[in-house]
Short mmCIF file of C-alpha atoms and ligand atoms in Angstrom, two decimals:
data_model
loop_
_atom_site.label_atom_id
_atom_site.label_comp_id
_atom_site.label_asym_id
_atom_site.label_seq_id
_atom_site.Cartn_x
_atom_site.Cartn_y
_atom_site.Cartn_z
CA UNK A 1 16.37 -7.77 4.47
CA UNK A 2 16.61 -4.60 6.78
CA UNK A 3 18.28 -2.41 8.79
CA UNK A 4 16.79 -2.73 12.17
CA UNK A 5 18.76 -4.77 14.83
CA UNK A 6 20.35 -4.92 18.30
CA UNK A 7 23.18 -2.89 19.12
CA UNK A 8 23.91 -4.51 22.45
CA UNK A 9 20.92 -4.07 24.42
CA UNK A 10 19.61 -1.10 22.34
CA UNK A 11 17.46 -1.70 18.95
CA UNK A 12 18.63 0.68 16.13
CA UNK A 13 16.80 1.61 12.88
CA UNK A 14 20.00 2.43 10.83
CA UNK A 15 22.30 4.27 13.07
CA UNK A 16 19.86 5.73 15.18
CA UNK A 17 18.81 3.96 18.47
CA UNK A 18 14.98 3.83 18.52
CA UNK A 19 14.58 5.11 22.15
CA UNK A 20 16.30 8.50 20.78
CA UNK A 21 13.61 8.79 18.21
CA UNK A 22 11.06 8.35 20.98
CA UNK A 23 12.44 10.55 23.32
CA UNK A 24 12.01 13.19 21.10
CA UNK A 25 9.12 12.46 19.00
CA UNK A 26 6.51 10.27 21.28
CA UNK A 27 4.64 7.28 20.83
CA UNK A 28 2.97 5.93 19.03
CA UNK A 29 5.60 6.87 15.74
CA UNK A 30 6.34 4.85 12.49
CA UNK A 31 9.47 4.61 11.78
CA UNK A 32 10.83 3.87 8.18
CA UNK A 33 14.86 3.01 7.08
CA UNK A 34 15.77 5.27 4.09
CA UNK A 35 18.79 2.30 3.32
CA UNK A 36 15.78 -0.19 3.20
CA UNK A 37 13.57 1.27 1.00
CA UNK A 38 16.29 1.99 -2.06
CA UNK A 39 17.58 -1.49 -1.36
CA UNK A 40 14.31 -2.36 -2.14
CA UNK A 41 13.57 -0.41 -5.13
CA UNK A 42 16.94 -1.68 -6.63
CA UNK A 43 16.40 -5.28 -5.99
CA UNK A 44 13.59 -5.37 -8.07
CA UNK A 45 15.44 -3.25 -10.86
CA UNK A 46 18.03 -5.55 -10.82
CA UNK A 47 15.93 -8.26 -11.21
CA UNK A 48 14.67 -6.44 -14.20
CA UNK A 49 18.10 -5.24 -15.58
CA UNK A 50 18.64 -7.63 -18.53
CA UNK A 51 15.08 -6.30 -19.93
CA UNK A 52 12.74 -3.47 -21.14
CA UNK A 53 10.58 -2.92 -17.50
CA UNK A 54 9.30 -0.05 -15.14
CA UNK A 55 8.72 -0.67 -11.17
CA UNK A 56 5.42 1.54 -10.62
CA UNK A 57 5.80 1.90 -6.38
CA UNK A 58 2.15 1.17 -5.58
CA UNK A 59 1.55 4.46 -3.38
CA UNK A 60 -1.38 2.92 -1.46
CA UNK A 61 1.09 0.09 0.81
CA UNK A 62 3.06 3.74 2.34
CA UNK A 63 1.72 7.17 0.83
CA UNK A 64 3.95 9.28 2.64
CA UNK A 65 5.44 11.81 0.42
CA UNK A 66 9.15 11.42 1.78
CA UNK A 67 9.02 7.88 1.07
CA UNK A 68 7.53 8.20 -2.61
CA UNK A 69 10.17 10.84 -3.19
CA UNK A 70 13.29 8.31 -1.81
CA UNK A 71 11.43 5.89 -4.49
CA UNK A 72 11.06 9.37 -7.32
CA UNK A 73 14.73 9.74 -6.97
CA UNK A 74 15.61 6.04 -7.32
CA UNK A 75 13.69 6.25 -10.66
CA UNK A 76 11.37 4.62 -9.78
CA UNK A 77 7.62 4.95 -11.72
CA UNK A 78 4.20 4.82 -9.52
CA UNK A 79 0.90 2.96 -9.69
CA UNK A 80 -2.24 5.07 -8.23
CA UNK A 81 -5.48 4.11 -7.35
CA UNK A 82 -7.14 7.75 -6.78
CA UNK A 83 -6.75 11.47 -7.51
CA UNK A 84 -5.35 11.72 -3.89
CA UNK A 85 -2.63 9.56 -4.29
CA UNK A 86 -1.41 11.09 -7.64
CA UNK A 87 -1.60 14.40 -5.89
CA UNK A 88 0.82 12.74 -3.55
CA UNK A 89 2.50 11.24 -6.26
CA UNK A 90 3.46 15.34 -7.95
CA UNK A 91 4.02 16.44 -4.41
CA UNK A 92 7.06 13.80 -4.50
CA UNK A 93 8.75 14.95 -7.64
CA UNK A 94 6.95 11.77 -9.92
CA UNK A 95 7.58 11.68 -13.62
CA UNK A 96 3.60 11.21 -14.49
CA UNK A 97 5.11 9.22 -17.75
CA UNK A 98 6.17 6.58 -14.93
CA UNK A 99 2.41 6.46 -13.34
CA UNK A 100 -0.12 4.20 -14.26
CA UNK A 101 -3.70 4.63 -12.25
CA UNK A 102 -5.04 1.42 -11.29
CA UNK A 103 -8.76 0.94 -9.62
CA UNK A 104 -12.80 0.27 -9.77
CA UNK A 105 -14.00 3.56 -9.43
CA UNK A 106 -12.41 6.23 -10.88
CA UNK A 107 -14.45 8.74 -10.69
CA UNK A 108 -14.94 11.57 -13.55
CA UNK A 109 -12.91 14.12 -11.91
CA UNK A 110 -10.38 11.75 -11.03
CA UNK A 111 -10.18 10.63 -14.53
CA UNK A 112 -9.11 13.92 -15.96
CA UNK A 113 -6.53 15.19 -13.26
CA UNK A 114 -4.62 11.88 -14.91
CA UNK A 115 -5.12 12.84 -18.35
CA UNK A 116 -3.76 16.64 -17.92
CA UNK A 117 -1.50 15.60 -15.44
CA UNK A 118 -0.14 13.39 -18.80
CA UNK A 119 -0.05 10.20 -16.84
CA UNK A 120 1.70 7.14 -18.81
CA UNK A 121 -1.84 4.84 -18.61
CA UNK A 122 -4.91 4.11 -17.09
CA UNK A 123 -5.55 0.45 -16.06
CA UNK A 124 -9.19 0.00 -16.96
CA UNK A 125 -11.11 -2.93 -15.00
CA UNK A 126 -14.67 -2.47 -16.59
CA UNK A 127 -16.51 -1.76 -20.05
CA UNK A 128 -17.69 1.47 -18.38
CA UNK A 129 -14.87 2.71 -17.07
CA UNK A 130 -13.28 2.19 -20.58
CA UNK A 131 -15.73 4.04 -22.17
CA UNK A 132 -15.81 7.05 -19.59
CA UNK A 133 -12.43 7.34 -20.05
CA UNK A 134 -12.31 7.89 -24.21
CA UNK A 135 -15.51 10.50 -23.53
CA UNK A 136 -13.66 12.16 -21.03
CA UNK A 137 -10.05 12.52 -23.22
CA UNK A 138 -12.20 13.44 -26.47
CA UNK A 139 -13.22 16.40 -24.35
CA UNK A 140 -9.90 17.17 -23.62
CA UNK A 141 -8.57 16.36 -27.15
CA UNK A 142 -6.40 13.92 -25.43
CA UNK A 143 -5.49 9.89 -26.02
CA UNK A 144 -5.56 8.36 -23.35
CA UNK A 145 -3.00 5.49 -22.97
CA UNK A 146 -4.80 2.06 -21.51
CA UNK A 147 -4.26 -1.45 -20.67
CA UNK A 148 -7.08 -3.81 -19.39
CA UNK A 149 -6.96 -5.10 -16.06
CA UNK A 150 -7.55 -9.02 -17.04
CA UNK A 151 -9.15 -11.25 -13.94
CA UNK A 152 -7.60 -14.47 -15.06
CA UNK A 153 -9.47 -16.58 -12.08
CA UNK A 154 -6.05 -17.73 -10.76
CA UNK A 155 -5.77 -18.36 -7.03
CA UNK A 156 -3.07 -17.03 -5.00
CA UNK A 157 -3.87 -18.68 -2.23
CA UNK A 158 -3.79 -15.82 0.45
CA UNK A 159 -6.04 -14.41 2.88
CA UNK A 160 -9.33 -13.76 1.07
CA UNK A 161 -9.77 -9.77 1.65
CA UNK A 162 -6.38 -9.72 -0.25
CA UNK A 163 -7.08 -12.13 -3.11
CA UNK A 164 -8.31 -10.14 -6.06
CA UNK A 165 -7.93 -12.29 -9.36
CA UNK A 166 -10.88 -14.72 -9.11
CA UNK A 167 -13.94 -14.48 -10.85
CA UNK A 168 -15.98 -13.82 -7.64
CA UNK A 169 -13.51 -10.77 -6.83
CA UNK A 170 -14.54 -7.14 -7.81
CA UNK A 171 -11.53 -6.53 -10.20
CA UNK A 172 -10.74 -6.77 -13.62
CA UNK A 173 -12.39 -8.50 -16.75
CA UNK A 174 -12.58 -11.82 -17.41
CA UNK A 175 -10.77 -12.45 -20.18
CA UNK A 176 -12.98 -13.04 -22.78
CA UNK A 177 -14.73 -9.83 -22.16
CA UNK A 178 -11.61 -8.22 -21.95
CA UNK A 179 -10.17 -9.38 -25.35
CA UNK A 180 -13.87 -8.71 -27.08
CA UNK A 181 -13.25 -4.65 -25.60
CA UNK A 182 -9.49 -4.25 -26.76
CA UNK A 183 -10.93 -5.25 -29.98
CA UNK A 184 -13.79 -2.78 -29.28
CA UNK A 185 -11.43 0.29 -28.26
CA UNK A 186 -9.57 -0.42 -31.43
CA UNK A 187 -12.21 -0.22 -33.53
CA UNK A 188 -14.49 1.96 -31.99
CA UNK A 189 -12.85 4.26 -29.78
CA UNK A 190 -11.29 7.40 -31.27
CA UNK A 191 -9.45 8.58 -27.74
CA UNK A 192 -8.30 5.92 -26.02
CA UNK A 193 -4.86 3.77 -26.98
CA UNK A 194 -4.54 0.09 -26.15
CA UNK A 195 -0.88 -0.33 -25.17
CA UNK A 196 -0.99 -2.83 -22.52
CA UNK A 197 -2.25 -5.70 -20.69
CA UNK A 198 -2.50 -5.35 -16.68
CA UNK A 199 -2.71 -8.50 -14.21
CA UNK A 200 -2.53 -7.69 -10.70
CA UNK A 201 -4.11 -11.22 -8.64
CA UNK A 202 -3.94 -10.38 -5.03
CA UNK A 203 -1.18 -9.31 -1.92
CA UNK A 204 0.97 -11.01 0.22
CA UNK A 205 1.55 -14.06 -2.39
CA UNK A 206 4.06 -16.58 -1.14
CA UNK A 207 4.31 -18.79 -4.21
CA UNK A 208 5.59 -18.74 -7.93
CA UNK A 209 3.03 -20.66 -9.52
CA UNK A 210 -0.09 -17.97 -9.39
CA UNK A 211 1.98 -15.45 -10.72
CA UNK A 212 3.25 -17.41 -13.25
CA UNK A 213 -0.34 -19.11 -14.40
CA UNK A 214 -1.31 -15.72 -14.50
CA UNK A 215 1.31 -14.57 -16.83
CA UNK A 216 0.23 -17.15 -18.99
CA UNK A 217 -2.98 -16.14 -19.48
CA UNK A 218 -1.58 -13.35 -20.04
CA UNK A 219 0.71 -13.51 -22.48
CA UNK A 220 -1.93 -16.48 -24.16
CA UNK A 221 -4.01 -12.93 -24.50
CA UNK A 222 -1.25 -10.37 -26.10
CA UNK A 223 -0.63 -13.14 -29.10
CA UNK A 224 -4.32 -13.32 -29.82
CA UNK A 225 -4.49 -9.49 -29.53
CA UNK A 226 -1.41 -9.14 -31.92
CA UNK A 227 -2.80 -11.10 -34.25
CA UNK A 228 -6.10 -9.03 -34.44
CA UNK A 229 -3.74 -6.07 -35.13
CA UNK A 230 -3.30 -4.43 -31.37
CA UNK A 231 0.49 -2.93 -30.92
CA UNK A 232 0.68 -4.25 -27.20
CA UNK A 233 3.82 -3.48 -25.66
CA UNK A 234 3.43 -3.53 -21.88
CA UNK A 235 3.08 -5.90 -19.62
CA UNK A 236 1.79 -4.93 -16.71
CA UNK A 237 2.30 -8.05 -13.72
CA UNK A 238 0.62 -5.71 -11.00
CA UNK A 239 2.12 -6.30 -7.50
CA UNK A 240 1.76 -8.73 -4.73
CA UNK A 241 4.75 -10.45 -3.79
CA UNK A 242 4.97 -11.43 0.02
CA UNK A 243 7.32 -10.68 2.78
CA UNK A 244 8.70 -12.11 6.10
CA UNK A 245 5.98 -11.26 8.83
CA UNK A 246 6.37 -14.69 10.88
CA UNK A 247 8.34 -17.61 9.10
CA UNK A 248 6.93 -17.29 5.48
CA UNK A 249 9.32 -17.59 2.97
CA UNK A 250 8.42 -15.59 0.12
CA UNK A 251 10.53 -15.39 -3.44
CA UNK A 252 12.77 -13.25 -3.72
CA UNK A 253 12.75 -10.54 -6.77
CA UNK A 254 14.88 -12.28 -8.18
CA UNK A 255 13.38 -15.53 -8.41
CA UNK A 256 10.73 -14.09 -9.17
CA UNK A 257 12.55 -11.99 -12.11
CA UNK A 258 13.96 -15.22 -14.31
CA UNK A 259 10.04 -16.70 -13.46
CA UNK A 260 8.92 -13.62 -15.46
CA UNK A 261 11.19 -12.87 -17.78
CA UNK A 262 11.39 -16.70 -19.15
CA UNK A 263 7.54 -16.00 -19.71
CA UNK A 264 7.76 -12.90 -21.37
CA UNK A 265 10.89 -14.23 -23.42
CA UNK A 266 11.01 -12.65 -27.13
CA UNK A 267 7.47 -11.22 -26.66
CA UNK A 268 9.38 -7.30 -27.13
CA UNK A 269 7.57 -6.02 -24.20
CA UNK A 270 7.97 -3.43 -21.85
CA UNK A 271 7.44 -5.51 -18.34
CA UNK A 272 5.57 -3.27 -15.50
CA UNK A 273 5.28 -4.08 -11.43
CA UNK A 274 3.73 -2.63 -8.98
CA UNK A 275 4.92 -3.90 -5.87
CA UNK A 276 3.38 -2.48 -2.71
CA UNK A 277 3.78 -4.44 0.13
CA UNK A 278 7.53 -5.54 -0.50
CA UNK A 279 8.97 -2.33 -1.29
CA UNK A 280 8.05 -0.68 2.07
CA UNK A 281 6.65 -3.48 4.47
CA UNK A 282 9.66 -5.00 6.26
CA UNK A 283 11.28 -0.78 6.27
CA UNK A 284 9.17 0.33 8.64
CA UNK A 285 8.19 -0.42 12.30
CA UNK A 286 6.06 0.69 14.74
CA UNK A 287 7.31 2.01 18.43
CA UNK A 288 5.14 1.98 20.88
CA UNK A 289 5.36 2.40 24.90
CA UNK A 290 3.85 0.27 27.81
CA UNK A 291 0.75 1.61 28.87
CA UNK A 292 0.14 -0.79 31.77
CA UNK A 293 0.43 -4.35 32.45
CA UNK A 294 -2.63 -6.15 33.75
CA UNK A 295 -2.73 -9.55 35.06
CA UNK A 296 -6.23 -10.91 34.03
CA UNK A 297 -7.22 -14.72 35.69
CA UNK A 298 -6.71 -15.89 32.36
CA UNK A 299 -4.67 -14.19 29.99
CA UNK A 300 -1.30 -10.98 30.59
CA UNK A 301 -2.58 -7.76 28.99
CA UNK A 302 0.43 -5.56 27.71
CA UNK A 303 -1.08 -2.13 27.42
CA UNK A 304 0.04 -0.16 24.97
CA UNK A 305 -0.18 3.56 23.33
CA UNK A 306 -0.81 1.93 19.90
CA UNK A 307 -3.83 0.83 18.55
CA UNK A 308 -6.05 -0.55 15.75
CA UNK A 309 -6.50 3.28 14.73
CA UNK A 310 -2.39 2.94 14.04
CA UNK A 311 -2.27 -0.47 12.53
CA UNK A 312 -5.17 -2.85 11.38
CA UNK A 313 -3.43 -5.29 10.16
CA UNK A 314 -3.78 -7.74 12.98
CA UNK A 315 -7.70 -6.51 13.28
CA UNK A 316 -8.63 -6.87 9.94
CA UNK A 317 -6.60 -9.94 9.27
CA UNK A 318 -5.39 -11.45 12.14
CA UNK A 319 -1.75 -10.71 10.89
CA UNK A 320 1.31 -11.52 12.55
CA UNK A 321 3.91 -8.40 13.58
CA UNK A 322 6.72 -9.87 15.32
CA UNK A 323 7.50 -7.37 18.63
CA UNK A 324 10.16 -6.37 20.13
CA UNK A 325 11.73 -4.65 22.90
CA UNK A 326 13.69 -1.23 22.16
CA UNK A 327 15.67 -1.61 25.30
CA UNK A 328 16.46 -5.71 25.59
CA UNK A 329 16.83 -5.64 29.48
CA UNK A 330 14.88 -8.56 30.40
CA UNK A 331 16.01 -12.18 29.69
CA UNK A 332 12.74 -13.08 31.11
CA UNK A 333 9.88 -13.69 28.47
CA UNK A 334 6.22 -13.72 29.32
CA UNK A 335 3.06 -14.52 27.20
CA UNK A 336 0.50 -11.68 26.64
CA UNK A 337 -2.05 -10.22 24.43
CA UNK A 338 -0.49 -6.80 23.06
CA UNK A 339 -3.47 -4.60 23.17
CA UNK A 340 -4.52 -1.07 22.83
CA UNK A 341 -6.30 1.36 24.38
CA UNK A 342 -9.69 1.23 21.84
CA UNK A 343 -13.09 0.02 23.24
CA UNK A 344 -13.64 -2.73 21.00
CA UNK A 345 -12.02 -6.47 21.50
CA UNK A 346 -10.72 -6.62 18.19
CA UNK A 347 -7.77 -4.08 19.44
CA UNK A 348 -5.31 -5.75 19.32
CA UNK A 349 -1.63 -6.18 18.11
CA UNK A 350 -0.58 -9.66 19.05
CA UNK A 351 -2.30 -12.37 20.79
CA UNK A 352 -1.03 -15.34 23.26
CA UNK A 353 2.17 -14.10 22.07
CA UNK A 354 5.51 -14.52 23.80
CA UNK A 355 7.29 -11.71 24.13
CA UNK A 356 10.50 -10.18 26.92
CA UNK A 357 9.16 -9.22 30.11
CA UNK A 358 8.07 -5.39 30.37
CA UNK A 359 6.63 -2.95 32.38
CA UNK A 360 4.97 0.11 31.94
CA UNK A 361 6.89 2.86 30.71
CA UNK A 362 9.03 0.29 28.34
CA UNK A 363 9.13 0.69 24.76
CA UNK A 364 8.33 -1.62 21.74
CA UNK A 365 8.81 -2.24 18.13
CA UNK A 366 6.11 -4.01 15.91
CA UNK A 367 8.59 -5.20 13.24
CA UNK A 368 6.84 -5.55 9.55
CA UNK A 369 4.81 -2.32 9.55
CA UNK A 370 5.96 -0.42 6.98
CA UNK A 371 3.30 -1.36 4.41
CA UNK A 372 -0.37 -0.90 5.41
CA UNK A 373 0.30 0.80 8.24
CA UNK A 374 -0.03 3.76 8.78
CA UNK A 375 -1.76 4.31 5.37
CA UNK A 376 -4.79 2.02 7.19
CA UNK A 377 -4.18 4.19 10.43
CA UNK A 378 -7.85 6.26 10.97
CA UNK A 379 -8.99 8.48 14.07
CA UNK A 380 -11.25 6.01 15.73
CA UNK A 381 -11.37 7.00 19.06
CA UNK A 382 -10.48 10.07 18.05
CA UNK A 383 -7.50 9.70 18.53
CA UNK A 384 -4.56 11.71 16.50
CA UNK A 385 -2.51 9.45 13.96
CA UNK A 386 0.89 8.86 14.76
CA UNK A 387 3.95 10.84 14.05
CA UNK A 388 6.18 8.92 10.97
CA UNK A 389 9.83 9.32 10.74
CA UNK A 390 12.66 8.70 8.17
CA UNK A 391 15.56 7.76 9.21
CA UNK A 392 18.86 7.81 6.88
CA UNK A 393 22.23 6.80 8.49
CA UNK A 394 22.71 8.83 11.74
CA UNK A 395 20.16 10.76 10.82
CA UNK A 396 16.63 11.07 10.97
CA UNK A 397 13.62 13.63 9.69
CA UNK A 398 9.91 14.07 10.95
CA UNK A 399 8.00 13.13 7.50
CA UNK A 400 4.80 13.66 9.27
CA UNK A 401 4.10 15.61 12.11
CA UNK A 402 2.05 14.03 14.95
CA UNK A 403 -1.87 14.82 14.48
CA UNK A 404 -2.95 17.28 17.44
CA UNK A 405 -6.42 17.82 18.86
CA UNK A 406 -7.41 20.66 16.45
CA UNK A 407 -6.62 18.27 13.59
CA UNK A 408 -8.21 15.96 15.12
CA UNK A 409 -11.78 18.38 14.55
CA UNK A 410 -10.81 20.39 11.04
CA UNK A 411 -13.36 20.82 9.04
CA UNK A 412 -16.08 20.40 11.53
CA UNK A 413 -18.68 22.89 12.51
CA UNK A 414 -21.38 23.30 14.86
CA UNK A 415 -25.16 23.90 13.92
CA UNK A 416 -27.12 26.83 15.17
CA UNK A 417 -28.71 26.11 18.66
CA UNK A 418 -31.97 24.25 18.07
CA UNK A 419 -33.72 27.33 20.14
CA UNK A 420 -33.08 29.44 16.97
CA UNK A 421 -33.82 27.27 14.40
CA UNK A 422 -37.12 26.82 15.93
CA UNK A 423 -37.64 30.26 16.02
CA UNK A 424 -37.08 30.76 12.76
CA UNK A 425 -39.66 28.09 11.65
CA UNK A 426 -42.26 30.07 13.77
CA UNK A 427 -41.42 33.42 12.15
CA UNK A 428 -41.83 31.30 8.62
CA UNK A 429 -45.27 29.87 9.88
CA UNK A 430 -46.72 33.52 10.65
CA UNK A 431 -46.33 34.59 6.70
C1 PLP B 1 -2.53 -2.94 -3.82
C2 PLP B 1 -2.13 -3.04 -5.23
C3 PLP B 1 -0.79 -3.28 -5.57
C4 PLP B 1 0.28 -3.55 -4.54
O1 PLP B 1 0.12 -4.79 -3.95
P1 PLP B 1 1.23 -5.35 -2.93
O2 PLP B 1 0.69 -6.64 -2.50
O3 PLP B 1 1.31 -4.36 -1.83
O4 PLP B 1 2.49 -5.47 -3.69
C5 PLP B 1 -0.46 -3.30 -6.90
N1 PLP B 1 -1.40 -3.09 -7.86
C6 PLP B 1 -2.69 -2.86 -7.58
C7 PLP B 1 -3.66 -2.63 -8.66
C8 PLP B 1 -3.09 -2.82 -6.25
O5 PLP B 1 -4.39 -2.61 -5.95
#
């Protein structure tokens, strides 16, 4: 569900037409629906109503501080997975008792802006990490708050970069290990406070059933851990659920709500998400404009002013954005490849895809692009990222100003001319 559509011949986000935005903003911009983003937010809370629970906005799917503040105000809580992003997270007006900081690395540094910025817990996904973490809030005289990021090898059967809960993947503890080091931080560790168990098995999951063999391991794990004395009381189910790109037909929160909650059923837990993807992916899109058109022997190239740089997605994945035309004045339909201007073959936002008949100068809207889209986006090329806009109603706000060339070098410097440096390693040599 969203609020982009036709108008007539015109495509709207909200009540704004597109080709207004455009006008006065430029190409490539992201565009995000304020309505779709609390609509959102609130169907997972309702899912959620009849129980203890917290939706933690994973920052990482759409980091762009308007958006986590349209989330902040909702009430909604935030999961991190670096210093940056909690940064982001206090720029937006987060309660830190509603962020949890998820990840493999966290670094030393990282590990303490989260303790005295008070954060509600850490999501530990190695022995390591777990002990860093007690060293580091000793230190500070703090406790840190943690759950244990289980790996419960459960397949949910998406594309592999985004699969993360199998023993081969890089995340989590197996669960074994992880029970033997709750038992450990209990005993053993002074600064740390097991309060919860964290799950979190991949992105763009289509299905009920790895979610809820997960949750069975999990909750299999919190009544052996209650029995060994542990006062668990969150459960954290990480994120993942899928949206519409093409014709998938994901759960809906709901659904997926009674799945959960007739799991978690008596347990007295606090139930934690951290949905990404379907909290921002189908409120944004991407408008682009026609570049040129260019009739190869074999294939239609529509040239256009967006790139890999902007979205990855299809790149990295070979995902499907649906496209559209801003202005629908073309019955006509051809079949092209989508492409961008990048030197490398990979550019590209659609392929062999049929789409209305343009020309150069049109504009167009990759539908879906909301989550891990411009958060991917990267210079390459050096080109400058694209402008992002929030629209509410009949109105809408520049959230992030498009990058210009001095951005494009800041922070760069020359080196003294190689004549000088020479000379200096002469003068050096005489002594
Ligand atoms: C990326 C990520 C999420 C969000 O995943 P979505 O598929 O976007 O919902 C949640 N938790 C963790 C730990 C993540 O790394």
């Amino acid at each position: 569900m969203h609020f982009f559509d036709y108008k007539g011949k015109n495509f709207y986000a909200e009540g704004v037409p597109v080709e207004k935005i455009i006008k006065e903003v430029g190409t490539p911009v992201y565009i995000y629906s304020h309505k779709t983003l609390t609509r959102h937010f609130q169907a997972y809370d309702q899912a959620f109503a009849a129980v203890p629970h917290l939706v933690c906005y994973s920052i990482k799917a759409n980091s762009n501080i308007a958006v986590l503040k349209t989330f902040a105000e909702e009430g909604s809580g935030f999961d991190i997975v670096s210093g940056g992003e909690l940064f982001r997270a206090s720029k937006a007006g987060a309660d830190p008792r509603k962020i949890v900081f998820s990840g493999v690395g966290k670094r030393e540094d990282e590990i303490e802006y989260a303790l005295k910025s008070n954060i509600l817990m850490f999501n530990v996904e190695s022995p390591q990490e777990l002990r860093a973490i007690d060293k580091i809030a000793k230190r500070l005289k703090k406790k840190a708050g943690i759950s244990i990021r289980v790996n419960p090898n459960v397949d949910p059967k998406t594309h592999p970069y985004i699969s993360t809960g199998l023993k081969k993947n890089k995340f989590g503890i197996e669960t074994e290990d992880a029970f033997r080091e709750y038992v450990y931080a209990k005993n053993s560790l002074k600064n740390v406070v097991p309060m919860g168990i964290d799950c979190h098995i991949g992105s763009q999951i289509t299905q009920l059933t790895p979610f809820v063999d997960a949750l069975k391991k999990t909750t299999d794990l919190l009544a052996r851990l209650r029995a060994e004395g542990l006062d668990i009381k969150y459960i954290d189910m990480g994120g993942g659920l899928g949206i519409t790109y093409d014709k998938e037909e994901p759960p809906h929160p709901s659904k997926y709500g009674e799945a959960v909650m007739k799991g978690t059923k008596g347990l007295g837990v606090t139930l934690i998400f951290e949905p990404g993807r379907s909290m921002v992916g189908n409120a944004g899109i991407l408008a682009t404009r026609v570049v040129y058109i260019k009739q190869g022997t074999e294939k239609n190239f529509v040239i256009v002013d967006a790139a890999m740089n902007d979205l990855a997605r299809p790149s990295l994945y070979g995902s499907y954005h649906a496209i559209k035309a801003v202005k629908a004045n073309s019955k006509n339909e051809i079949t092209a490849d989508v492409v961008g201007p990048i030197c490398e073959s990979g550019d590209f936002l659609a392929k062999d895809r049929i789409i209305p008949e343009v020309k150069a100068g049109d504009a167009l809207a990759v539908m879906s692009a909301g989550a891990y889209g411009f958060s991917m986006s990267s210079n390459y090329n050096t080109r400058p990222r694209a402008a992002e806009v929030l629209v509410r109603g009949k109105e809408f706000f520049v959230v992030r100003k498009r990058e210009n060339l001095k951005d494009l070098i800041r922070g760069e410097e020359l080196v003294p001319a190689v004549k000088k440096a020479a000379k200096a390693v002469r003068k050096g040599a005489k002594k």
